[in-house]
Tab-separated table of C-alpha atoms in Angstrom:
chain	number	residue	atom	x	y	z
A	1	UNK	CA	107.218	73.513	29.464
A	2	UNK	CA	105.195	70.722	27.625
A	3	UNK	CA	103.621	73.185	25.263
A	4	UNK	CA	104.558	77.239	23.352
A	5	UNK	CA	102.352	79.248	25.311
A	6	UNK	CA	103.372	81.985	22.914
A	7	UNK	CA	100.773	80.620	20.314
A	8	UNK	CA	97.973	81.087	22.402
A	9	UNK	CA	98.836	84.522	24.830
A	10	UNK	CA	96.845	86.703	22.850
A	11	UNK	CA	93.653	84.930	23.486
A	12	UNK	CA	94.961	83.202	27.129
A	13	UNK	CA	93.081	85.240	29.080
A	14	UNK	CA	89.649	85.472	27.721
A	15	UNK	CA	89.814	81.662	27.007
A	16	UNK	CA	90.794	81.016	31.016
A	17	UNK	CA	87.847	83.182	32.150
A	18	UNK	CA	85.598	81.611	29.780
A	19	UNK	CA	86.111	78.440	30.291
A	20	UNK	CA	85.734	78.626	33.874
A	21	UNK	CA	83.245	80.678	33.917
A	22	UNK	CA	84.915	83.197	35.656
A	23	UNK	CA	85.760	81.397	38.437
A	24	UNK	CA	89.400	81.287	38.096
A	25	UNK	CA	89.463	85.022	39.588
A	26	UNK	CA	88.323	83.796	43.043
A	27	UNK	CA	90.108	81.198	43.348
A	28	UNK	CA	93.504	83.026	42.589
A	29	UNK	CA	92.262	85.505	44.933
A	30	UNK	CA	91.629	82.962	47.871
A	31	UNK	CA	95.105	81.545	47.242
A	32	UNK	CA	96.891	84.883	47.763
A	33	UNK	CA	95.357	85.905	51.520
A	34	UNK	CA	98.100	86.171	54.096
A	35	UNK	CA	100.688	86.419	51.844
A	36	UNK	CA	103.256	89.053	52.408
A	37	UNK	CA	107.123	90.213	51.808
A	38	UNK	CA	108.825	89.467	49.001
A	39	UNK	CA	106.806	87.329	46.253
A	40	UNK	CA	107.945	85.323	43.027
A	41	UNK	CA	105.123	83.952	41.084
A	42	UNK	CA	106.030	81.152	39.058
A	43	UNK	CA	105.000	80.403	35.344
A	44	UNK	CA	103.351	83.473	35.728
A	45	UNK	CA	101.914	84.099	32.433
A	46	UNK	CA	100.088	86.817	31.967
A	47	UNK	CA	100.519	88.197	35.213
A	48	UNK	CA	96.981	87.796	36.323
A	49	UNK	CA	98.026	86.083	39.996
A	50	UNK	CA	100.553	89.096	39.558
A	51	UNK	CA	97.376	91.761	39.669
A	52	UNK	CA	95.575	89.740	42.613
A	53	UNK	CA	98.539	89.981	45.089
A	54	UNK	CA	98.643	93.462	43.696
A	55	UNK	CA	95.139	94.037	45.208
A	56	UNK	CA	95.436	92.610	48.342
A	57	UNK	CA	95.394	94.682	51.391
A	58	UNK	CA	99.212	94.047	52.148
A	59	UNK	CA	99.949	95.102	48.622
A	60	UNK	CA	101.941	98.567	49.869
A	61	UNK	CA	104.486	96.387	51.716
A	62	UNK	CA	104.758	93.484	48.476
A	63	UNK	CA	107.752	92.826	46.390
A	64	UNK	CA	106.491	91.085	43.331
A	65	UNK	CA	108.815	88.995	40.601
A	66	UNK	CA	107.218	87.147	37.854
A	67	UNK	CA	109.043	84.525	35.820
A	68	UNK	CA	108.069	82.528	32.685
A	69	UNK	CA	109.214	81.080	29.808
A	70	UNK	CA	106.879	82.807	27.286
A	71	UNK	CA	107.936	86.202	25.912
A	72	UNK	CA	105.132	86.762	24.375
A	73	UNK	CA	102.870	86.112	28.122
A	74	UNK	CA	105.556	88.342	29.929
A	75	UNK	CA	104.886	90.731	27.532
A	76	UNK	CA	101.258	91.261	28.412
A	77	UNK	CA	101.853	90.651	31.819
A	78	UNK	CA	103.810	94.124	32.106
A	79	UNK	CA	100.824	95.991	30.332
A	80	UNK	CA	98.761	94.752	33.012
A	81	UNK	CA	101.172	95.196	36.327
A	82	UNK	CA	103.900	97.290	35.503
A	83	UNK	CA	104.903	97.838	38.575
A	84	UNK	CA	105.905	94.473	39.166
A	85	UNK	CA	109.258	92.874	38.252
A	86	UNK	CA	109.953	89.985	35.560
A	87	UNK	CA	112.263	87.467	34.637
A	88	UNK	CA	112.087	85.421	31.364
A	89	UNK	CA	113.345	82.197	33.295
A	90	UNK	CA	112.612	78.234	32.957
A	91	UNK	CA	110.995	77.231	36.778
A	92	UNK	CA	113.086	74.771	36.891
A	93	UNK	CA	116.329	76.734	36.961
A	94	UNK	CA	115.179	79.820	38.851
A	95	UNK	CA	117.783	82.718	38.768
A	96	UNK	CA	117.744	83.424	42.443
A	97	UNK	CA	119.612	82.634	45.232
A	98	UNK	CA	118.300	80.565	48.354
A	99	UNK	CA	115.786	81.747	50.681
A	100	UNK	CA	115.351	84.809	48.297
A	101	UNK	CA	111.388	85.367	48.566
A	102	UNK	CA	108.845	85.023	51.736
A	103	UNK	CA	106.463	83.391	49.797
A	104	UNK	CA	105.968	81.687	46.200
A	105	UNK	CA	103.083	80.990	44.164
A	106	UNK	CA	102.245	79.517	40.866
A	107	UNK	CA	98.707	78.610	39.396
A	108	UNK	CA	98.194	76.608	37.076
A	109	UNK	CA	101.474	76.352	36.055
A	110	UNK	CA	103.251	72.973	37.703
A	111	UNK	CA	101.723	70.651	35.898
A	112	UNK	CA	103.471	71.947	32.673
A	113	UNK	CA	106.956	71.199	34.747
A	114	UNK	CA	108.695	69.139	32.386
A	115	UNK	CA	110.265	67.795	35.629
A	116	UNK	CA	107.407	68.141	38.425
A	117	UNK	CA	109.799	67.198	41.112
A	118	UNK	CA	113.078	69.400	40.005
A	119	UNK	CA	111.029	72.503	39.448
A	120	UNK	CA	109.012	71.858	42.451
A	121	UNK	CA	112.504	71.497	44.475
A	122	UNK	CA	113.415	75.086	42.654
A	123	UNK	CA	110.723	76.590	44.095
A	124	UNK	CA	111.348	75.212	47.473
A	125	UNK	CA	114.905	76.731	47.653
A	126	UNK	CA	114.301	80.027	46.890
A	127	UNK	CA	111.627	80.584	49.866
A	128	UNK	CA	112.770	81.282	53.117
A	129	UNK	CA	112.424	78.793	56.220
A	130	UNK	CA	108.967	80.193	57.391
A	131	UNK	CA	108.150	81.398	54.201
A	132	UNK	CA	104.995	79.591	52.333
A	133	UNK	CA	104.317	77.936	48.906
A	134	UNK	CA	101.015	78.478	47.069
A	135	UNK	CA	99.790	76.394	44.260
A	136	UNK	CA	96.513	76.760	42.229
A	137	UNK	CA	96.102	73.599	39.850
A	138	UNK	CA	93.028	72.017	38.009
A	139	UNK	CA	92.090	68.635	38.643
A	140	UNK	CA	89.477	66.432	38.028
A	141	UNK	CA	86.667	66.192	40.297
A	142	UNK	CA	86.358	63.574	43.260
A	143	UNK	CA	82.784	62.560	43.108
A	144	UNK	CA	81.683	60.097	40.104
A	145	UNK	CA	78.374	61.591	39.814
A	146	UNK	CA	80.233	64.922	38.544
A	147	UNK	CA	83.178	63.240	36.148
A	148	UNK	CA	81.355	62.671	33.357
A	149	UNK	CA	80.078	66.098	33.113
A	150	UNK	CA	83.201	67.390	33.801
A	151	UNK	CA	84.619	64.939	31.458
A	152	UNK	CA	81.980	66.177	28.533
A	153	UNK	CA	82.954	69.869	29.086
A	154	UNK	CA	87.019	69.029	29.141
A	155	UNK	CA	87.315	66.791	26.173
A	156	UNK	CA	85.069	68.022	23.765
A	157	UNK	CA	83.805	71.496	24.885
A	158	UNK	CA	86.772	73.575	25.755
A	159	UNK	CA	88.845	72.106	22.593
A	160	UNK	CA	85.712	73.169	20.663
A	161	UNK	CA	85.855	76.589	22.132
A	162	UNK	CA	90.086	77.076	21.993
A	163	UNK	CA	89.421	75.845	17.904
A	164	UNK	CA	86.351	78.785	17.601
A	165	UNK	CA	87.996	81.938	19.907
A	166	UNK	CA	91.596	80.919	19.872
A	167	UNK	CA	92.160	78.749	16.605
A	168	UNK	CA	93.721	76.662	18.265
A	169	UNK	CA	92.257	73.605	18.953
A	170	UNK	CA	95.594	71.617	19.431
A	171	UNK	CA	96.709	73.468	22.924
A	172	UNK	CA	92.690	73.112	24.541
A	173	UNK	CA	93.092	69.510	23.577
A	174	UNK	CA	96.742	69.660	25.857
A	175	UNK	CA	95.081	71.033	28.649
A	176	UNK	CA	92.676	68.511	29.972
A	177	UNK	CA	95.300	65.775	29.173
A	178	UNK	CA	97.986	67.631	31.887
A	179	UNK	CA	95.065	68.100	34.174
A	180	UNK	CA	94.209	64.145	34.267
A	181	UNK	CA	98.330	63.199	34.421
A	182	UNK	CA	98.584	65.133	37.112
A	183	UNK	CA	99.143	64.125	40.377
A	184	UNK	CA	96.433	65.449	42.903
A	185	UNK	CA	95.470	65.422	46.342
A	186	UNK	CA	97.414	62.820	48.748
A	187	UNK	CA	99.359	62.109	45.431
A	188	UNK	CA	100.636	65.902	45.597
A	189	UNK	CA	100.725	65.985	49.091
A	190	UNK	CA	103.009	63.205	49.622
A	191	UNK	CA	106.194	65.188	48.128
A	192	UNK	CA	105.817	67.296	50.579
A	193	UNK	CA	105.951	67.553	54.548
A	194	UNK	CA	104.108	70.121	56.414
A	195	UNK	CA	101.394	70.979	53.397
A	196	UNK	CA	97.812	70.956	52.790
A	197	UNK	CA	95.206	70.650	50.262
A	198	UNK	CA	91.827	72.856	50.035
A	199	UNK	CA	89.128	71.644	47.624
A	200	UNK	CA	87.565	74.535	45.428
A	201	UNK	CA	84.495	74.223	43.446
A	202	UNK	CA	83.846	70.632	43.789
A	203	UNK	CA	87.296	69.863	43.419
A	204	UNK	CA	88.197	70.696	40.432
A	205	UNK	CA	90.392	73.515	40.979
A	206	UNK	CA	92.732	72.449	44.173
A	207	UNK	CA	94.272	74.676	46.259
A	208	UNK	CA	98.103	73.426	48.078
A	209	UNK	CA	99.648	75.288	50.775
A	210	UNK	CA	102.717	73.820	51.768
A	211	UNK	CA	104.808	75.639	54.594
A	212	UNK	CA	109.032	75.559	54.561
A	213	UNK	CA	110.092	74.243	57.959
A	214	UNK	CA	112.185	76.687	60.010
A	215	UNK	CA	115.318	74.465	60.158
A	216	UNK	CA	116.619	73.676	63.879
């Protein structure tokens, strides 16, 4: 990871909601339809895409892991979903075998990958041929009459609010600086085959679905 997220997972969840306004609820709970089996949620941090696959209709018949690297987030995320399982494990060296889970998600977490590609490959090999892989990330909005805005409320509003409810000005400042190094869209796409990219909210919360071929 590019940053401790055990300075800020007291206040990580309040800050998330706040600063999108709430939004970041429906878009984890778009990104988690269909999914079924056995799930491992990646850089799951507090565990709240944990409680949305948890409240999905096929939650009876789910298996849920989490895995992070923050103590400190894992430890909050089994106050919220206990009956989940977790892992304190880097995403880039996953302790589990091949084709382990039917599906994997992560949001908001791959664009802390030290190494986008190797822990991208990680989560590849753990999903089973058939299986799918579903990413939530931020990204900065398509259409120039929206950037600046957005641009406003990244740079200088959300630091401003991580320094007032978080005191911590430092890791709010991090966050829109991943979001614009960050690959998106055909950028994304292209290191994978047999994926696809959904827009949310004017694009600037994007939505991957990429789908493990069924070798032979």
């Amino acid at each position: 990871m590019a940053y401790d997220f055990d300075e800020i997972a007291r206040d990580y969840d309040r800050m998330n909601h706040l600063m999108t306004a709430g939004l970041d609820r429906c878009w984890r709970k778009r990104a988690v339809q269909g999914l079924h089996g056995k799930v491992l949620d990646v850089a799951c941090g507090t565990g709240d895409m944990v409680v949305e696959l948890l409240r999905t209709r096929h939650a009876a018949s789910l298996q849920v892991t989490g895995v992070d690297l923050s103590e400190e987030m894992l430890a909050i995320a089994k106050r919220k979903a206990p009956q989940a399982e977790y892992r304190l494990a880097d995403a880039e060296h996953l302790p589990f075998g091949d084709a382990s889970f039917d599906a994997v998600t992560c949001a908001f977490g791959v664009r802390n990958f030290v190494h986008l590609e190797q822990g991208l490959s990680e989560m590849l090999r753990v999903l089973k041929p058939g299986g799918r892989m579903v990413i939530l990330e931020l990204a900065t909005p398509d259409s120039p009459l929206l950037r600046p805005f957005y641009n406003l409320y990244t740079k200088h509003i959300i630091p401003w609010l991580g320094s007032r409810i978080a005191g911590n000005r430092e890791a709010y400042t991090y966050l829109p600086e991943s979001v614009e190094r960050f690959p998106k869209g055909d950028a994304f796409l292209r290191l994978f085959s047999n994926s696809c990219e959904h827009k949310l909210t004017f694009g600037v919360c994007r939505l991957y679905i990429i789908n493990k071929e069924v070798a032979g």
